[in-house]
Amino acid sequence: MECDLTCGIRLIIPPGIDPRSPWLATLLGYFTGRHISFSTFQFFAFLKALIYRFSPGALHSVYQRIEASPLGYRLAKGAFWSLSGALISRGLGLLSAILVGRMLGKQEYGELGIIQNTIGMFGTLAGFGMGLTANKYVAEFKRTDPDRAGRIIALASATAWISSGVMAVVLVVCAPWLAAKTLAAPHLAGLLQIGALLLLSSGVNGAQTGALSGFEAFKRIAHINLISGLLTFPLMVIGAGEWGVTGAVWGLIGSQVANCVMSFLAVRVEAAHYHIPLRYTGCFSDLSLFWRFSLPAVLTGLLNSVASWGAGALVVNQIGGYGDMGIYNAALRVKQVPELFLGMLIAPMLPILSEAFGKGDRVTYQRTLLFNFVLATLIIVPISLVQAAAPALTMMPFGAEYQSHPAIVTWLMLHAVLNAVTFPMGSILISMGEMWFSWLVNFQFALLFAGTAWFLVPRYGAAGYAAATTLAFAVGSIPCIIFVYRKQTDAMQFLRWGLLLVTVVALFGGCTLAARWLPFGLASVAGMAAAVGFLLFNYRTLDSLRSMPVRVS
């Protein structure tokens, strides 16, 4: 039996049970601490009551402030749906990566990693930066100028289809040369050509997902990510188990194509909801956005992907290079879980930042920015500190074959904590439209990374790759930090960003020493102690966020 709830969700009741029976209301009342009447019962009210019942009393005032704040409600609503989809899809993604890594072994897992890197390099041109463009301008114009928002969605879609199709053809043609001359693996040519399908669907889907984020349709994105994650797991695992690397690549293609189709339909539904006409006729009248916004975004992505792919090619051309790349790829997948999780969680913030910047709403902008910083560090830093203290924990799920290079984990975790304390700065540049400045920052990073990798990779293999990434990121972020301090001085001072950075680096240094000098068990305890210490440090900032004095100018 199904019971209609007033919020539009159906509660499924087993046959033979009366949904209005007193004992059922009593049971739900026990969990929530309040009387439940199914005639007025709402699913989310029940969920909220459960949270109130089993959370500390100190948090109740926080919930009430969120409900009372329009900004807090928008962030919480978007984050909830992003979070719910990410939890399952990313969890299944990590589990499938672990199983595939164990099935293939580090050599073939390294081959799968370099195939994905190569497709990713071509993918930066395939999408042509239209995901970010659609995200920013749909968020800005969906209410104030629906016709222009529709033209931008059409422009993003048409450009993504054309550019992705062209780059897919280029990959098919260049695959034999790339495999033989740059990757030292001629047998990968066919897999790179098959990967052109993944390239095409990923490029198109990037533009569609950007539009959905601009609509703040995070519930739909969560549903799509959930279904995609549920598809990825069996397709990847069965494919790798039966057909090796080839099967794994086809599994990625199947999942991405399904994601693309669902996103295509979802964009049409959201556009109809906002009464936005999707007309391709005349959409190229907004082509000026390409030069102002999309082109620097494309060049930024291209710089990073080419530098990363080149360093990866250096690794696989060393003796035992594909095995090293397999270890690096495994550690990277673990590192990316909290980062991807965070990206999904703060996805609602870019459209809010863009809209607030467009309206000149400084209060909303600064509060959203501060919450962005605090959330990034709370999610990434504690996990990274534990893994820095006990690198074996990171590689343990993949098996003993992957345990030979703990330095890879150490460098990647250092990159993770540095990325956490600077994570929202990219959103600041995008929301302000400072895409050419972003390109200059990334150009500097690419030069530093290429030079450092050229020196370190031949000497240290994949560990040199990880070290080059981290060192180039640390130095390359300095101009961006200076820019943000100049533009958002009040927020950065309130956050005590300098003290935050020093604290994170000091804790990481302690965890690294613990990994070097203490037994595994004690080192793990030291890492957890560092994580708890950081959480306590950051909680004070989060607690004082509500009383932040924001000056409006």
Short mmCIF file of N, CA, C and O in Angstrom, two decimals, residues 470-523:
data_model
loop_
_atom_site.label_atom_id
_atom_site.label_comp_id
_atom_site.label_asym_id
_atom_site.label_seq_id
_atom_site.Cartn_x
_atom_site.Cartn_y
_atom_site.Cartn_z
N THR A 470 52.65 18.73 -6.56
CA THR A 470 52.47 19.44 -5.29
C THR A 470 53.31 20.71 -5.22
O THR A 470 52.82 21.77 -4.82
N LEU A 471 54.58 20.61 -5.59
CA LEU A 471 55.46 21.78 -5.52
C LEU A 471 55.01 22.88 -6.47
O LEU A 471 54.99 24.06 -6.11
N ALA A 472 54.62 22.49 -7.69
CA ALA A 472 54.14 23.49 -8.66
C ALA A 472 52.85 24.13 -8.19
O ALA A 472 52.64 25.35 -8.36
N PHE A 473 51.98 23.35 -7.58
CA PHE A 473 50.72 23.90 -7.07
C PHE A 473 50.97 24.90 -5.94
O PHE A 473 50.34 25.97 -5.89
N ALA A 474 51.89 24.56 -5.03
CA ALA A 474 52.18 25.43 -3.89
C ALA A 474 52.71 26.79 -4.36
O ALA A 474 52.25 27.85 -3.91
N VAL A 475 53.65 26.78 -5.30
CA VAL A 475 54.24 28.04 -5.79
C VAL A 475 53.27 28.76 -6.72
O VAL A 475 53.10 29.98 -6.65
N GLY A 476 52.59 28.00 -7.58
CA GLY A 476 51.70 28.61 -8.56
C GLY A 476 50.46 29.25 -7.97
O GLY A 476 49.83 30.10 -8.62
N SER A 477 50.10 28.88 -6.75
CA SER A 477 48.90 29.45 -6.12
C SER A 477 49.13 30.82 -5.50
O SER A 477 48.17 31.51 -5.14
N ILE A 478 50.38 31.24 -5.38
CA ILE A 478 50.68 32.49 -4.68
C ILE A 478 50.00 33.70 -5.32
O ILE A 478 49.38 34.51 -4.61
N PRO A 479 50.05 33.88 -6.66
CA PRO A 479 49.33 35.04 -7.24
C PRO A 479 47.83 35.02 -6.97
O PRO A 479 47.23 36.07 -6.74
N CYS A 480 47.23 33.84 -6.99
CA CYS A 480 45.81 33.72 -6.73
C CYS A 480 45.48 34.11 -5.28
O CYS A 480 44.48 34.79 -5.02
N ILE A 481 46.34 33.69 -4.35
CA ILE A 481 46.13 34.03 -2.94
C ILE A 481 46.21 35.55 -2.74
O ILE A 481 45.38 36.14 -2.03
N ILE A 482 47.19 36.18 -3.37
CA ILE A 482 47.33 37.63 -3.26
C ILE A 482 46.09 38.34 -3.82
O ILE A 482 45.57 39.30 -3.23
N PHE A 483 45.60 37.84 -4.96
CA PHE A 483 44.42 38.44 -5.59
C PHE A 483 43.21 38.35 -4.67
O PHE A 483 42.48 39.34 -4.48
N VAL A 484 42.99 37.18 -4.09
CA VAL A 484 41.83 36.98 -3.22
C VAL A 484 41.96 37.85 -1.95
O VAL A 484 40.97 38.43 -1.49
N TYR A 485 43.16 37.96 -1.41
CA TYR A 485 43.36 38.82 -0.24
C TYR A 485 43.01 40.28 -0.55
O TYR A 485 42.43 40.99 0.27
N ARG A 486 43.35 40.71 -1.77
CA ARG A 486 43.07 42.10 -2.14
C ARG A 486 41.58 42.32 -2.37
O ARG A 486 41.04 43.38 -2.02
N LYS A 487 40.89 41.33 -2.96
CA LYS A 487 39.48 41.50 -3.30
C LYS A 487 38.55 41.19 -2.13
O LYS A 487 37.45 41.74 -2.05
N GLN A 488 38.96 40.28 -1.24
CA GLN A 488 38.10 39.84 -0.13
C GLN A 488 38.87 39.93 1.19
O GLN A 488 39.00 38.94 1.92
N THR A 489 39.39 41.11 1.47
CA THR A 489 40.25 41.28 2.66
C THR A 489 39.51 40.95 3.95
O THR A 489 40.04 40.24 4.82
N ASP A 490 38.28 41.45 4.09
CA ASP A 490 37.52 41.23 5.33
C ASP A 490 37.31 39.74 5.58
O ASP A 490 37.50 39.25 6.71
N ALA A 491 36.89 39.04 4.56
CA ALA A 491 36.60 37.62 4.71
C ALA A 491 37.85 36.82 5.05
O ALA A 491 37.83 35.95 5.94
N MET A 492 38.95 37.11 4.37
CA MET A 492 40.19 36.35 4.61
C MET A 492 40.75 36.63 6.00
O MET A 492 41.29 35.74 6.65
N GLN A 493 40.63 37.86 6.47
CA GLN A 493 41.10 38.18 7.82
C GLN A 493 40.23 37.52 8.87
O GLN A 493 40.73 37.03 9.89
N PHE A 494 38.92 37.53 8.66
CA PHE A 494 38.02 36.87 9.60
C PHE A 494 38.31 35.37 9.66
O PHE A 494 38.29 34.76 10.73
N LEU A 495 38.62 34.79 8.51
CA LEU A 495 38.92 33.36 8.44
C LEU A 495 40.26 33.02 9.08
O LEU A 495 40.51 31.87 9.41
N ARG A 496 41.12 34.04 9.26
CA ARG A 496 42.51 33.82 9.74
C ARG A 496 43.21 32.82 8.84
O ARG A 496 43.77 31.82 9.29
N TRP A 497 43.18 33.14 7.54
CA TRP A 497 43.67 32.19 6.55
C TRP A 497 45.15 31.87 6.74
O TRP A 497 45.58 30.73 6.59
N GLY A 498 45.95 32.88 7.07
CA GLY A 498 47.38 32.64 7.28
C GLY A 498 47.63 31.66 8.42
O GLY A 498 48.44 30.73 8.29
N LEU A 499 46.93 31.86 9.54
CA LEU A 499 47.05 30.93 10.66
C LEU A 499 46.56 29.54 10.27
O LEU A 499 47.14 28.53 10.68
N LEU A 500 45.48 29.50 9.49
CA LEU A 500 44.96 28.21 9.02
C LEU A 500 46.01 27.46 8.21
O LEU A 500 46.23 26.26 8.41
N LEU A 501 46.67 28.15 7.29
CA LEU A 501 47.69 27.51 6.46
C LEU A 501 48.86 27.00 7.30
O LEU A 501 49.32 25.86 7.12
N VAL A 502 49.33 27.83 8.23
CA VAL A 502 50.46 27.42 9.08
C VAL A 502 50.08 26.20 9.92
O VAL A 502 50.87 25.26 10.08
N THR A 503 48.86 26.20 10.45
CA THR A 503 48.39 25.07 11.27
C THR A 503 48.34 23.79 10.45
O THR A 503 48.80 22.73 10.90
N VAL A 504 47.79 23.87 9.26
CA VAL A 504 47.68 22.68 8.40
C VAL A 504 49.05 22.14 8.04
O VAL A 504 49.30 20.92 8.12
N VAL A 505 49.98 23.01 7.65
CA VAL A 505 51.31 22.57 7.26
C VAL A 505 52.05 21.96 8.45
O VAL A 505 52.73 20.93 8.32
N ALA A 506 51.91 22.57 9.64
CA ALA A 506 52.57 22.04 10.84
C ALA A 506 52.03 20.65 11.19
O ALA A 506 52.80 19.73 11.51
N LEU A 507 50.70 20.48 11.15
CA LEU A 507 50.11 19.17 11.44
C LEU A 507 50.54 18.14 10.42
O LEU A 507 50.82 16.98 10.77
N PHE A 508 50.60 18.54 9.16
CA PHE A 508 51.04 17.60 8.13
C PHE A 508 52.49 17.18 8.35
O PHE A 508 52.84 16.00 8.17
N GLY A 509 53.34 18.15 8.70
CA GLY A 509 54.73 17.81 8.99
C GLY A 509 54.85 16.81 10.12
O GLY A 509 55.64 15.86 10.06
N GLY A 510 54.05 17.00 11.17
CA GLY A 510 54.06 16.04 12.27
C GLY A 510 53.61 14.66 11.84
O GLY A 510 54.18 13.65 12.27
N CYS A 511 52.59 14.59 10.99
CA CYS A 511 52.10 13.30 10.49
C CYS A 511 53.15 12.60 9.63
O CYS A 511 53.32 11.37 9.70
N THR A 512 53.87 13.38 8.84
CA THR A 512 54.93 12.80 8.00
C THR A 512 56.05 12.22 8.86
O THR A 512 56.57 11.13 8.58
N LEU A 513 56.43 12.93 9.92
CA LEU A 513 57.45 12.42 10.85
C LEU A 513 56.96 11.15 11.55
O LEU A 513 57.73 10.20 11.76
N ALA A 514 55.68 11.14 11.91
CA ALA A 514 55.12 9.95 12.56
C ALA A 514 55.17 8.75 11.61
O ALA A 514 55.49 7.63 12.03
N ALA A 515 54.89 8.96 10.33
CA ALA A 515 54.94 7.87 9.36
C ALA A 515 56.36 7.33 9.21
O ALA A 515 56.56 6.13 8.98
N ARG A 516 57.33 8.22 9.35
CA ARG A 516 58.73 7.81 9.15
C ARG A 516 59.31 7.10 10.37
O ARG A 516 60.08 6.15 10.23
N TRP A 517 58.95 7.54 11.58
CA TRP A 517 59.65 7.06 12.77
C TRP A 517 58.82 6.17 13.68
O TRP A 517 59.39 5.50 14.56
N LEU A 518 57.52 6.13 13.52
CA LEU A 518 56.69 5.34 14.44
C LEU A 518 56.16 4.08 13.76
O LEU A 518 56.01 4.05 12.53
N PRO A 519 55.88 3.04 14.55
CA PRO A 519 55.22 1.86 13.97
C PRO A 519 53.86 2.23 13.40
O PRO A 519 53.27 3.26 13.76
N PHE A 520 53.34 1.38 12.53
CA PHE A 520 52.11 1.67 11.81
C PHE A 520 50.96 2.02 12.76
O PHE A 520 50.23 3.00 12.55
N GLY A 521 50.78 1.26 13.84
CA GLY A 521 49.67 1.50 14.76
C GLY A 521 49.77 2.85 15.44
O GLY A 521 48.79 3.61 15.49
N LEU A 522 50.96 3.18 15.97
CA LEU A 522 51.14 4.46 16.64
C LEU A 522 51.04 5.62 15.65
O LEU A 522 50.50 6.69 15.98
N ALA A 523 51.57 5.43 14.46
CA ALA A 523 51.48 6.47 13.44
C ALA A 523 50.02 6.76 13.08
O ALA A 523 49.62 7.91 12.89
#
